[in-house]
mmCIF file of C-alpha atoms in Angstrom:
data_model
loop_
_atom_site.group_PDB
_atom_site.id
_atom_site.type_symbol
_atom_site.label_atom_id
_atom_site.label_comp_id
_atom_site.label_asym_id
_atom_site.label_seq_id
_atom_site.Cartn_x
_atom_site.Cartn_y
_atom_site.Cartn_z
ATOM 1 C CA MET A 1 83.981 -82.228 58.249
ATOM 2 C CA ARG A 2 80.825 -81.226 56.222
ATOM 3 C CA PRO A 3 80.705 -82.249 52.532
ATOM 4 C CA ARG A 4 81.067 -79.496 49.974
ATOM 5 C CA PRO A 5 77.974 -79.007 47.721
ATOM 6 C CA SER A 6 78.382 -80.133 44.162
ATOM 7 C CA ALA A 7 78.669 -77.697 41.216
ATOM 8 C CA SER A 8 75.375 -78.818 39.632
ATOM 9 C CA ARG A 9 73.441 -78.152 42.838
ATOM 10 C CA HIS A 10 75.067 -74.741 43.117
ATOM 11 C CA PHE A 11 74.123 -73.918 39.496
ATOM 12 C CA PHE A 12 70.525 -74.987 40.057
ATOM 13 C CA HIS A 13 70.350 -72.806 43.135
ATOM 14 C CA ILE A 14 71.629 -69.832 41.143
ATOM 15 C CA GLU A 15 69.225 -70.437 38.250
ATOM 16 C CA SER A 16 66.265 -70.850 40.594
ATOM 17 C CA GLY A 17 67.087 -67.568 42.216
ATOM 18 C CA ARG A 18 67.343 -65.882 38.832
ATOM 19 C CA LEU A 19 63.994 -67.388 37.772
ATOM 20 C CA ASP A 20 62.373 -65.997 40.901
ATOM 21 C CA ILE A 21 63.818 -62.584 40.120
ATOM 22 C CA MET A 22 62.562 -62.739 36.505
ATOM 23 C CA LEU A 23 59.097 -63.800 37.631
ATOM 24 C CA SER A 24 58.930 -61.009 40.208
ATOM 25 C CA ASP A 25 60.092 -58.500 37.579
ATOM 26 C CA PHE A 26 57.473 -59.762 35.148
ATOM 27 C CA LEU A 27 54.706 -59.489 37.742
ATOM 28 C CA SER A 28 55.801 -56.018 38.728
ATOM 29 C CA THR A 29 55.844 -55.008 35.049
ATOM 30 C CA LEU A 30 52.316 -56.333 34.604
ATOM 31 C CA ALA A 31 51.197 -54.457 37.692
ATOM 32 C CA ALA A 32 52.760 -51.224 36.492
ATOM 33 C CA ASP A 33 52.068 -51.411 32.733
ATOM 34 C CA PRO A 34 48.401 -51.920 31.712
ATOM 35 C CA TRP A 35 49.332 -52.470 28.061
ATOM 36 C CA ALA A 36 51.410 -55.486 29.061
ATOM 37 C CA ARG A 37 48.445 -56.902 30.975
ATOM 38 C CA LEU A 38 46.254 -56.293 27.951
ATOM 39 C CA GLY A 39 48.664 -58.044 25.610
ATOM 40 C CA LEU A 40 48.940 -61.052 27.910
ATOM 41 C CA ALA A 41 45.167 -61.233 28.284
ATOM 42 C CA LEU A 42 44.670 -61.037 24.521
ATOM 43 C CA VAL A 43 47.158 -63.818 23.848
ATOM 44 C CA ALA A 44 45.579 -66.023 26.504
ATOM 45 C CA GLY A 45 42.091 -65.284 25.233
ATOM 46 C CA LEU A 46 42.957 -66.033 21.622
ATOM 47 C CA MET A 47 44.667 -69.274 22.583
ATOM 48 C CA LEU A 48 41.640 -70.290 24.627
ATOM 49 C CA ALA A 49 39.316 -69.409 21.711
ATOM 50 C CA LEU A 50 41.450 -71.498 19.365
ATOM 51 C CA LEU A 51 41.301 -74.490 21.713
ATOM 52 C CA VAL A 52 37.525 -74.142 22.082
ATOM 53 C CA ARG A 53 37.115 -73.919 18.292
ATOM 54 C CA VAL A 54 39.212 -77.037 17.668
ATOM 55 C CA ALA A 55 37.389 -79.034 20.359
ATOM 56 C CA ALA A 56 33.936 -77.894 19.203
ATOM 57 C CA TYR A 57 34.596 -78.648 15.542
ATOM 58 C CA ALA A 58 36.049 -82.061 16.393
ATOM 59 C CA ALA A 59 32.924 -82.954 18.375
ATOM 60 C CA LEU A 60 30.509 -81.538 15.797
ATOM 61 C CA ASP A 61 32.218 -83.267 12.881
ATOM 62 C CA ARG A 62 31.451 -86.654 14.386
ATOM 63 C CA VAL A 63 27.785 -85.810 14.877
ATOM 64 C CA ALA A 64 27.509 -84.091 11.481
ATOM 65 C CA ALA A 65 28.639 -87.243 9.706
ATOM 66 C CA ARG A 66 25.234 -88.768 10.550
ATOM 67 C CA GLN A 67 23.139 -85.574 10.336
ATOM 68 C CA PRO A 68 23.063 -83.807 6.927
ATOM 69 C CA VAL A 69 21.332 -80.768 8.426
ATOM 70 C CA LEU A 70 24.045 -80.289 11.030
ATOM 71 C CA SER A 71 26.716 -80.827 8.387
ATOM 72 C CA ASP A 72 25.224 -78.106 6.208
ATOM 73 C CA LEU A 73 24.853 -75.833 9.232
ATOM 74 C CA LEU A 74 28.479 -76.391 10.196
ATOM 75 C CA ARG A 75 29.653 -75.695 6.672
ATOM 76 C CA ARG A 76 27.718 -72.437 6.314
ATOM 77 C CA ALA A 77 28.534 -71.212 9.829
ATOM 78 C CA SER A 78 32.271 -71.887 9.598
ATOM 79 C CA GLY A 79 32.979 -68.446 8.095
ATOM 80 C CA PRO A 80 31.263 -66.371 10.817
ATOM 81 C CA MET A 81 32.598 -68.635 13.575
ATOM 82 C CA GLU A 82 36.147 -67.832 12.483
ATOM 83 C CA TRP A 83 35.408 -64.280 13.633
ATOM 84 C CA VAL A 84 32.947 -64.744 16.485
ATOM 85 C CA LEU A 85 35.222 -66.696 18.829
ATOM 86 C CA PRO A 86 38.302 -64.411 18.546
ATOM 87 C CA LEU A 87 36.133 -61.297 18.788
ATOM 88 C CA LEU A 88 34.374 -62.738 21.841
ATOM 89 C CA ALA A 89 37.729 -63.423 23.510
ATOM 90 C CA LEU A 90 38.913 -59.913 22.590
ATOM 91 C CA ALA A 91 35.760 -58.317 24.024
ATOM 92 C CA ILE A 92 36.071 -60.278 27.273
ATOM 93 C CA CYS A 93 39.726 -59.301 27.644
ATOM 94 C CA LEU A 94 39.036 -55.655 26.994
ATOM 95 C CA ARG A 95 36.244 -55.689 29.576
ATOM 96 C CA THR A 96 38.787 -56.626 32.265
ATOM 97 C CA TRP A 97 40.609 -53.311 31.800
ATOM 98 C CA PRO A 98 39.100 -50.209 33.443
ATOM 99 C CA ALA A 99 37.692 -47.838 30.839
ATOM 100 C CA SER A 100 39.113 -44.799 32.657
ATOM 101 C CA VAL A 101 42.692 -45.770 31.902
ATOM 102 C CA SER A 102 42.833 -44.434 28.363
ATOM 103 C CA PRO A 103 40.387 -42.952 25.810
ATOM 104 C CA LEU A 104 41.985 -45.191 23.201
ATOM 105 C CA PHE A 105 41.054 -48.216 25.240
ATOM 106 C CA THR A 106 37.425 -47.050 25.391
ATOM 107 C CA LEU A 107 37.403 -46.776 21.619
ATOM 108 C CA LEU A 108 38.878 -50.268 21.301
ATOM 109 C CA GLN A 109 36.204 -51.639 23.620
ATOM 110 C CA HIS A 110 33.448 -50.081 21.557
ATOM 111 C CA LEU A 111 34.886 -51.213 18.216
ATOM 112 C CA SER A 112 35.314 -54.778 19.459
ATOM 113 C CA LEU A 113 31.704 -54.836 20.658
ATOM 114 C CA ILE A 114 30.428 -53.552 17.300
ATOM 115 C CA ALA A 115 32.515 -56.134 15.433
ATOM 116 C CA LEU A 116 31.216 -58.905 17.704
ATOM 117 C CA LEU A 117 27.580 -57.863 17.152
ATOM 118 C CA GLY A 118 28.127 -57.734 13.380
ATOM 119 C CA ALA A 119 29.708 -61.199 13.370
ATOM 120 C CA CYS A 120 26.837 -62.606 15.453
ATOM 121 C CA THR A 121 24.301 -61.125 13.016
ATOM 122 C CA TRP A 122 26.205 -62.706 10.139
ATOM 123 C CA LEU A 123 26.217 -66.037 11.974
ATOM 124 C CA VAL A 124 22.456 -65.983 12.569
ATOM 125 C CA VAL A 125 21.778 -65.162 8.895
ATOM 126 C CA ARG A 126 23.968 -68.049 7.747
ATOM 127 C CA CYS A 127 22.223 -70.441 10.160
ATOM 128 C CA ILE A 128 18.824 -69.398 8.786
ATOM 129 C CA GLY A 129 20.123 -70.079 5.279
ATOM 130 C CA ALA A 130 21.331 -73.532 6.347
ATOM 131 C CA PHE A 131 17.919 -74.525 7.718
ATOM 132 C CA GLU A 132 16.280 -73.112 4.582
ATOM 133 C CA ASP A 133 18.500 -75.208 2.317
ATOM 134 C CA ALA A 134 17.837 -78.304 4.407
ATOM 135 C CA ALA A 135 14.059 -77.871 4.134
ATOM 136 C CA ILE A 136 14.275 -77.318 0.370
ATOM 137 C CA ARG A 137 16.510 -80.355 -0.059
ATOM 138 C CA ASN A 138 14.017 -82.558 1.803
ATOM 139 C CA HIS A 139 11.185 -81.444 -0.515
ATOM 140 C CA PRO A 140 12.374 -81.711 -4.138
ATOM 141 C CA MET A 141 10.122 -80.170 -6.784
ATOM 142 C CA ASP A 142 11.336 -82.264 -9.725
ATOM 143 C CA VAL A 143 8.638 -84.909 -9.169
ATOM 144 C CA ALA A 144 5.292 -85.448 -10.864
ATOM 145 C CA ASP A 145 3.108 -84.500 -7.897
ATOM 146 C CA ASN A 146 5.006 -81.588 -6.389
ATOM 147 C CA LEU A 147 2.118 -79.639 -4.857
ATOM 148 C CA ARG A 148 3.231 -80.228 -1.247
ATOM 149 C CA ALA A 149 6.859 -79.571 -2.154
ATOM 150 C CA ARG A 150 5.978 -76.257 -3.809
ATOM 151 C CA ARG A 151 3.922 -75.268 -0.766
ATOM 152 C CA VAL A 152 6.743 -76.016 1.670
ATOM 153 C CA VAL A 153 9.471 -74.461 -0.473
ATOM 154 C CA THR A 154 7.440 -71.282 -0.926
ATOM 155 C CA GLN A 155 6.894 -70.929 2.810
ATOM 156 C CA VAL A 156 10.533 -71.616 3.580
ATOM 157 C CA ARG A 157 11.813 -69.193 0.954
ATOM 158 C CA VAL A 158 9.542 -66.300 1.935
ATOM 159 C CA LEU A 159 9.893 -66.830 5.685
ATOM 160 C CA GLY A 160 13.652 -67.208 5.311
ATOM 161 C CA ARG A 161 13.957 -63.920 3.412
ATOM 162 C CA THR A 162 11.738 -62.206 5.972
ATOM 163 C CA ALA A 163 13.779 -63.619 8.861
ATOM 164 C CA ASP A 164 16.997 -62.409 7.217
ATOM 165 C CA VAL A 165 15.594 -58.885 6.921
ATOM 166 C CA ILE A 166 14.399 -58.889 10.541
ATOM 167 C CA VAL A 167 17.727 -60.200 11.869
ATOM 168 C CA ILE A 168 19.732 -57.639 9.892
ATOM 169 C CA ILE A 169 17.477 -54.794 11.042
ATOM 170 C CA LEU A 170 17.701 -55.922 14.676
ATOM 171 C CA GLY A 171 21.468 -56.295 14.441
ATOM 172 C CA ALA A 172 21.863 -52.823 12.959
ATOM 173 C CA ALA A 173 19.521 -51.369 15.595
ATOM 174 C CA ILE A 174 21.483 -52.971 18.446
ATOM 175 C CA ILE A 175 24.767 -51.712 17.003
ATOM 176 C CA LEU A 176 23.369 -48.189 16.702
ATOM 177 C CA MET A 177 22.078 -48.337 20.271
ATOM 178 C CA THR A 178 25.624 -48.921 21.521
ATOM 179 C CA ILE A 179 26.713 -45.549 20.120
ATOM 180 C CA PRO A 180 25.792 -42.875 22.682
ATOM 181 C CA GLY A 181 25.544 -39.995 20.200
ATOM 182 C CA VAL A 182 23.310 -41.880 17.780
ATOM 183 C CA ARG A 183 21.129 -43.188 20.617
ATOM 184 C CA GLN A 184 20.589 -39.702 21.991
ATOM 185 C CA LEU A 185 19.934 -38.355 18.511
ATOM 186 C CA GLY A 186 17.331 -41.024 17.857
ATOM 187 C CA THR A 187 15.668 -40.342 21.220
ATOM 188 C CA SER A 188 15.509 -36.622 20.528
ATOM 189 C CA LEU A 189 14.083 -37.199 17.056
ATOM 190 C CA LEU A 190 11.343 -39.444 18.382
ATOM 191 C CA ALA A 191 10.549 -37.036 21.212
ATOM 192 C CA SER A 192 10.618 -33.686 19.421
ATOM 193 C CA ALA A 193 10.297 -34.352 15.687
ATOM 194 C CA GLY A 194 7.115 -36.302 15.126
ATOM 195 C CA VAL A 195 6.752 -34.899 11.628
ATOM 196 C CA ALA A 196 10.137 -36.293 10.654
ATOM 197 C CA GLY A 197 9.141 -39.683 12.026
ATOM 198 C CA LEU A 198 5.919 -39.567 10.061
ATOM 199 C CA ALA A 199 7.828 -38.693 6.875
ATOM 200 C CA ILE A 200 10.221 -41.580 7.448
ATOM 201 C CA GLY A 201 7.277 -43.905 7.983
ATOM 202 C CA LEU A 202 5.626 -42.792 4.763
ATOM 203 C CA ALA A 203 8.893 -43.197 2.878
ATOM 204 C CA ALA A 204 9.299 -46.719 4.250
ATOM 205 C CA LYS A 205 5.707 -47.694 3.438
ATOM 206 C CA PRO A 206 6.583 -49.699 0.265
ATOM 207 C CA VAL A 207 9.234 -51.656 2.147
ATOM 208 C CA LEU A 208 6.955 -52.381 5.088
ATOM 209 C CA SER A 209 4.004 -53.268 2.854
ATOM 210 C CA ASN A 210 6.131 -55.723 0.868
ATOM 211 C CA LEU A 211 7.448 -57.215 4.118
ATOM 212 C CA ILE A 212 3.921 -57.733 5.465
ATOM 213 C CA ALA A 213 2.762 -59.026 2.072
ATOM 214 C CA GLY A 214 5.608 -61.544 2.125
ATOM 215 C CA LEU A 215 4.425 -62.854 5.491
ATOM 216 C CA GLN A 216 0.854 -63.095 4.194
ATOM 217 C CA ILE A 217 1.981 -64.969 1.085
ATOM 218 C CA ALA A 218 4.064 -67.367 3.173
ATOM 219 C CA LEU A 219 1.172 -68.135 5.523
ATOM 220 C CA THR A 220 -1.864 -68.084 3.195
ATOM 221 C CA GLN A 221 0.015 -69.021 -0.012
ATOM 222 C CA PRO A 222 -2.051 -67.470 -2.793
ATOM 223 C CA ILE A 223 0.988 -68.245 -4.953
ATOM 224 C CA ARG A 224 3.768 -70.817 -4.743
ATOM 225 C CA LEU A 225 6.914 -71.496 -6.664
ATOM 226 C CA ASP A 226 6.226 -73.000 -10.111
ATOM 227 C CA ASP A 227 2.539 -72.009 -9.950
ATOM 228 C CA VAL A 228 0.886 -71.217 -13.297
ATOM 229 C CA VAL A 229 -0.640 -67.732 -13.080
ATOM 230 C CA ILE A 230 -2.307 -65.186 -15.334
ATOM 231 C CA ILE A 231 -1.186 -61.630 -14.513
ATOM 232 C CA GLU A 232 -2.210 -58.634 -16.593
ATOM 233 C CA GLY A 233 -3.215 -61.012 -19.401
ATOM 234 C CA GLU A 234 0.195 -62.748 -19.366
ATOM 235 C CA TRP A 235 0.543 -66.524 -18.879
ATOM 236 C CA GLY A 236 3.574 -67.622 -16.904
ATOM 237 C CA ARG A 237 5.017 -69.566 -13.980
ATOM 238 C CA ILE A 238 6.251 -68.267 -10.632
ATOM 239 C CA GLU A 239 10.012 -68.522 -10.966
ATOM 240 C CA GLU A 240 11.294 -66.690 -7.882
ATOM 241 C CA ILE A 241 9.850 -65.144 -4.714
ATOM 242 C CA THR A 242 12.104 -62.645 -2.940
ATOM 243 C CA GLY A 243 11.520 -60.372 0.021
ATOM 244 C CA THR A 244 10.175 -57.536 -2.153
ATOM 245 C CA TYR A 245 9.069 -58.888 -5.538
ATOM 246 C CA VAL A 246 8.041 -61.976 -7.507
ATOM 247 C CA VAL A 247 9.555 -63.015 -10.838
ATOM 248 C CA VAL A 248 7.114 -64.608 -13.304
ATOM 249 C CA ARG A 249 8.561 -66.506 -16.267
ATOM 250 C CA ILE A 250 6.323 -65.766 -19.264
ATOM 251 C CA TRP A 251 5.658 -68.529 -21.810
ATOM 252 C CA ASP A 252 7.896 -66.825 -24.417
ATOM 253 C CA GLU A 253 10.812 -66.656 -21.905
ATOM 254 C CA ARG A 254 10.225 -63.061 -20.877
ATOM 255 C CA ARG A 255 10.296 -62.175 -17.175
ATOM 256 C CA LEU A 256 7.568 -60.200 -15.407
ATOM 257 C CA VAL A 257 8.662 -58.612 -12.110
ATOM 258 C CA VAL A 258 5.715 -57.938 -9.774
ATOM 259 C CA PRO A 259 5.851 -56.396 -6.252
ATOM 260 C CA LEU A 260 4.750 -58.684 -3.454
ATOM 261 C CA ASN A 261 1.920 -56.452 -2.293
ATOM 262 C CA TRP A 262 0.397 -56.576 -5.825
ATOM 263 C CA PHE A 263 -0.692 -60.168 -5.189
ATOM 264 C CA ILE A 264 -2.489 -59.078 -2.020
ATOM 265 C CA GLU A 265 -4.244 -56.054 -3.516
ATOM 266 C CA ASN A 266 -5.168 -57.284 -7.034
ATOM 267 C CA PRO A 267 -7.052 -60.301 -8.421
ATOM 268 C CA PHE A 268 -5.207 -62.798 -10.598
ATOM 269 C CA GLN A 269 -5.636 -66.336 -11.909
ATOM 270 C CA ASN A 270 -3.809 -69.277 -10.361
ATOM 271 C CA TRP A 271 -4.169 -72.449 -12.415
ATOM 272 C CA THR A 272 -2.344 -74.682 -9.919
ATOM 273 C CA ARG A 273 -3.860 -73.502 -6.626
ATOM 274 C CA GLN A 274 -5.194 -76.929 -5.590
ATOM 275 C CA SER A 275 -3.857 -79.163 -8.358
ATOM 276 C CA ALA A 276 -2.237 -78.866 -11.763
ATOM 277 C CA GLN A 277 -5.109 -80.648 -13.558
ATOM 278 C CA LEU A 278 -6.802 -78.533 -16.187
ATOM 279 C CA ILE A 279 -9.599 -78.743 -18.764
ATOM 280 C CA GLY A 280 -8.770 -77.216 -22.134
ATOM 281 C CA THR A 281 -11.113 -76.044 -24.867
ATOM 282 C CA VAL A 282 -10.982 -76.253 -28.658
ATOM 283 C CA TYR A 283 -13.490 -74.201 -30.666
ATOM 284 C CA LEU A 284 -14.561 -74.950 -34.250
ATOM 285 C CA LYS A 285 -17.124 -73.221 -36.458
ATOM 286 C CA LEU A 286 -18.699 -75.612 -38.945
ATOM 287 C CA ASP A 287 -21.655 -75.722 -41.291
ATOM 288 C CA TYR A 288 -25.022 -76.945 -40.040
ATOM 289 C CA ARG A 289 -24.821 -79.994 -42.313
ATOM 290 C CA THR A 290 -21.795 -81.370 -40.476
ATOM 291 C CA PRO A 291 -22.571 -84.705 -38.741
ATOM 292 C CA LEU A 292 -21.581 -84.663 -35.071
ATOM 293 C CA ALA A 293 -21.298 -88.395 -34.334
ATOM 294 C CA PRO A 294 -18.209 -88.974 -36.551
ATOM 295 C CA LEU A 295 -16.554 -85.914 -35.027
ATOM 296 C CA ARG A 296 -17.155 -87.229 -31.514
ATOM 297 C CA GLU A 297 -15.683 -90.605 -32.482
ATOM 298 C CA GLU A 298 -12.655 -88.884 -34.007
ATOM 299 C CA LEU A 299 -12.170 -86.764 -30.878
ATOM 300 C CA THR A 300 -12.281 -89.878 -28.703
ATOM 301 C CA ARG A 301 -9.792 -91.619 -30.996
ATOM 302 C CA LEU A 302 -7.394 -88.660 -30.889
ATOM 303 C CA CYS A 303 -7.512 -88.523 -27.091
ATOM 304 C CA ASP A 304 -7.091 -92.295 -26.676
ATOM 305 C CA GLN A 305 -3.993 -92.329 -28.870
ATOM 306 C CA SER A 306 -2.330 -89.412 -27.075
ATOM 307 C CA GLU A 307 -0.293 -89.747 -23.886
ATOM 308 C CA LEU A 308 -1.163 -86.151 -23.031
ATOM 309 C CA TRP A 309 -4.775 -86.986 -22.117
ATOM 310 C CA ASP A 310 -5.368 -87.953 -18.476
ATOM 311 C CA ARG A 311 -8.626 -89.834 -19.331
ATOM 312 C CA ARG A 312 -10.945 -87.582 -17.319
ATOM 313 C CA VAL A 313 -12.827 -85.397 -19.813
ATOM 314 C CA CYS A 314 -13.299 -85.784 -23.586
ATOM 315 C CA ILE A 315 -16.499 -84.108 -24.794
ATOM 316 C CA LEU A 316 -17.692 -82.452 -28.010
ATOM 317 C CA GLN A 317 -20.649 -80.065 -27.687
ATOM 318 C CA VAL A 318 -22.474 -77.458 -29.755
ATOM 319 C CA THR A 319 -22.173 -74.308 -27.664
ATOM 320 C CA ASP A 320 -23.495 -71.588 -30.012
ATOM 321 C CA THR A 321 -25.235 -70.986 -33.317
ATOM 322 C CA ASP A 322 -25.753 -67.999 -35.582
ATOM 323 C CA GLU A 323 -27.112 -67.329 -39.083
ATOM 324 C CA HIS A 324 -23.937 -68.646 -40.709
ATOM 325 C CA ALA A 325 -22.568 -71.623 -38.732
ATOM 326 C CA MET A 326 -22.645 -73.548 -35.504
ATOM 327 C CA GLN A 327 -19.901 -73.383 -32.896
ATOM 328 C CA LEU A 328 -18.482 -76.641 -31.544
ATOM 329 C CA ARG A 329 -16.481 -76.874 -28.361
ATOM 330 C CA ALA A 330 -14.247 -79.817 -27.535
ATOM 331 C CA LEU A 331 -13.277 -80.248 -23.872
ATOM 332 C CA VAL A 332 -10.176 -82.284 -23.074
ATOM 333 C CA SER A 333 -8.452 -82.714 -19.719
ATOM 334 C CA THR A 334 -4.757 -83.024 -18.883
ATOM 335 C CA SER A 335 -2.574 -83.316 -15.813
ATOM 336 C CA ASP A 336 -1.058 -79.832 -16.225
ATOM 337 C CA SER A 337 -1.354 -76.715 -18.356
ATOM 338 C CA GLY A 338 1.661 -77.481 -20.541
ATOM 339 C CA ARG A 339 0.239 -80.826 -21.598
ATOM 340 C CA GLY A 340 -3.140 -79.147 -21.995
ATOM 341 C CA TRP A 341 -1.787 -76.681 -24.549
ATOM 342 C CA ASP A 342 -0.129 -79.459 -26.559
ATOM 343 C CA LEU A 343 -3.230 -81.668 -26.461
ATOM 344 C CA ARG A 344 -5.487 -78.813 -27.578
ATOM 345 C CA CYS A 345 -3.242 -78.143 -30.566
ATOM 346 C CA LEU A 346 -3.201 -81.858 -31.379
ATOM 347 C CA VAL A 347 -7.023 -82.121 -31.188
ATOM 348 C CA ARG A 348 -7.530 -78.978 -33.258
ATOM 349 C CA GLU A 349 -5.184 -80.169 -36.006
ATOM 350 C CA GLY A 350 -6.637 -83.689 -35.951
ATOM 351 C CA LEU A 351 -10.248 -82.537 -36.252
ATOM 352 C CA ILE A 352 -9.417 -80.146 -39.077
ATOM 353 C CA ALA A 353 -7.607 -82.900 -40.970
ATOM 354 C CA PHE A 354 -10.553 -85.265 -40.426
ATOM 355 C CA ILE A 355 -13.043 -82.689 -41.705
ATOM 356 C CA GLN A 356 -10.915 -81.883 -44.741
ATOM 357 C CA ALA A 357 -10.598 -85.585 -45.609
ATOM 358 C CA HIS A 358 -14.183 -86.745 -44.993
ATOM 359 C CA TYR A 359 -16.457 -83.685 -44.921
ATOM 360 C CA PRO A 360 -14.915 -80.923 -47.034
ATOM 361 C CA ASP A 361 -18.332 -79.217 -47.355
ATOM 362 C CA ALA A 362 -18.547 -78.795 -43.586
ATOM 363 C CA LEU A 363 -16.564 -75.571 -43.593
ATOM 364 C CA PRO A 364 -18.683 -72.500 -42.831
ATOM 365 C CA ARG A 365 -20.463 -70.849 -45.757
ATOM 366 C CA TRP A 366 -21.992 -67.452 -46.170
ATOM 367 C CA ARG A 367 -25.646 -67.816 -47.207
ATOM 368 C CA GLY A 368 -27.494 -65.175 -49.191
ATOM 369 C CA GLU A 369 -30.895 -64.666 -50.732
ATOM 370 C CA LEU A 370 -31.494 -63.275 -54.219
ATOM 371 C CA SER A 371 -34.751 -61.612 -55.216
ATOM 372 C CA ARG A 372 -35.913 -59.858 -58.372
ATOM 373 C CA GLY A 373 -36.382 -56.112 -58.278
ATOM 374 C CA GLY A 374 -35.021 -55.933 -54.762
ATOM 375 C CA GLN A 375 -31.698 -54.868 -53.436
ATOM 376 C CA ALA A 376 -29.305 -57.685 -52.696
ATOM 377 C CA PRO A 377 -28.512 -58.077 -49.020
ATOM 378 C CA ASP A 378 -25.188 -56.792 -47.837
ATOM 379 C CA LEU A 379 -22.709 -59.618 -47.576
ATOM 380 C CA PRO A 380 -19.329 -59.451 -45.903
ATOM 381 C CA ASP A 381 -16.495 -58.807 -48.268
ATOM 382 C CA PRO A 382 -14.121 -61.786 -48.221
ATOM 383 C CA ALA A 383 -11.253 -59.479 -49.184
ATOM 384 C CA VAL A 384 -11.557 -57.674 -45.820
ATOM 385 C CA PRO A 385 -9.767 -59.646 -43.095
ATOM 386 C CA PRO A 386 -11.748 -60.429 -39.969
ATOM 387 C CA ALA A 387 -11.137 -58.576 -36.733
ATOM 388 C CA GLN A 388 -8.171 -59.660 -34.654
ATOM 389 C CA HIS A 389 -8.827 -61.586 -31.460
ATOM 390 C CA SER A 390 -7.565 -60.105 -28.229
ATOM 391 C CA PRO A 391 -4.917 -62.039 -26.282
ATOM 392 C CA SER A 392 -6.449 -64.903 -24.372
ATOM 393 C CA PRO A 393 -4.862 -66.223 -21.139
ATOM 394 C CA GLU A 394 -6.532 -69.564 -21.853
ATOM 395 C CA ASP A 395 -4.259 -70.067 -24.844
ATOM 396 C CA GLU A 396 -1.152 -69.315 -22.762
ATOM 397 C CA GLY A 397 -0.318 -66.403 -24.995
ATOM 398 C CA PRO A 398 -1.697 -64.170 -27.727
ATOM 399 C CA ARG A 399 -4.143 -65.860 -30.048
ATOM 400 C CA ARG A 400 -3.765 -65.658 -33.797
ATOM 401 C CA PRO A 401 -6.586 -64.749 -36.195
ATOM 402 C CA HIS A 402 -8.992 -67.619 -36.929
ATOM 403 C CA ASP A 403 -7.695 -69.555 -33.908
ATOM 404 C CA ASP A 404 -11.241 -70.520 -33.020
ATOM 405 C CA ASP A 405 -12.521 -70.805 -36.567
ATOM 406 C CA ALA A 406 -10.401 -73.826 -37.457
ATOM 407 C CA GLY A 407 -8.746 -71.837 -40.236
ATOM 408 C CA ALA A 408 -11.952 -71.786 -42.263
ATOM 409 C CA THR A 409 -12.227 -69.383 -45.195
ATOM 410 C CA PRO A 410 -15.751 -68.051 -45.822
ATOM 411 C CA ILE A 411 -17.076 -68.651 -49.294
ATOM 412 C CA ARG A 412 -20.203 -67.425 -50.972
ATOM 413 C CA ALA A 413 -23.051 -69.757 -51.737
#
């Protein structure tokens, strides 16, 4: 007599049969309903994208712990990557469905492609920014000799801004090329409306000229960040270089905004082109009876006692004479223009104090000649103030009256 099967084996047989029926029903539903296939593909794609993201970040985190550049790149690219991987999985899943099934599906395919291209453009821009920050971090400008650092940072900043503009323009162009109506419209405009294209080109001339000027500045570097420049008679430092303009910080904390192409088309002074060292001048007008040897000794003493002097140049010379006085010029050298301005003020004040204390008669005098029966010569009226000096870039700002005359007041003999 054959043994009777147990209840558990009978239950398993029934459940296995029901599982086969459910699986066959599920497969038949997928075969008949395309939306069900799409949903299953999307879920599988998103799960696969999540697994790839977790595995990639786990591997990159270990490498980034020893590479600061990669760590910065991973940090800046984390935002776009949150969108790129799911959108890539969505685009791949949608590509598996025939486009002729539904017009709505065609629209979804196109929108997913546009979103993926936008996210990729965003990712490339963030990666460029990460490499730019890494280069700037490796070349700090808060050091004494920062000429190389300023050169590198200027190139990186300008080239980075230019690369961002190019990537964004290319991304937008690729997105527009995926739209059939816009692509046909652009083709027809280029083929049959040359005048419109010419007008667009003329309208975009300032943008293109600034873009080309930015590339020229990055490669040839007529200016760099923190350079001391004289523009339109204004003394200032290059504070910021963008893709279209340059911000110059004036000595009195004003800001001068100059287009990039201005630096290519116009002459200007750059006081830190090769180095920041500078020779400053101090002018004095003194009487002919003033002895020069004590003044030279006093100038040397003032320079030796000042930390502003870089011990290169310290000279006192007579540079001009007229019927009233002789003009003395003191040349002093410093490591940069800021120290040069302070040292010039120090030398000017020190020489004036020395002359007042030891040679009070050395101040300029007006000389006249008296004769009987003749008309007295015309002498300048001391009540009339002298003419104002024009602003001088050498003084890092507007010059005051009597700046070069050592504050001397003419007196009559």
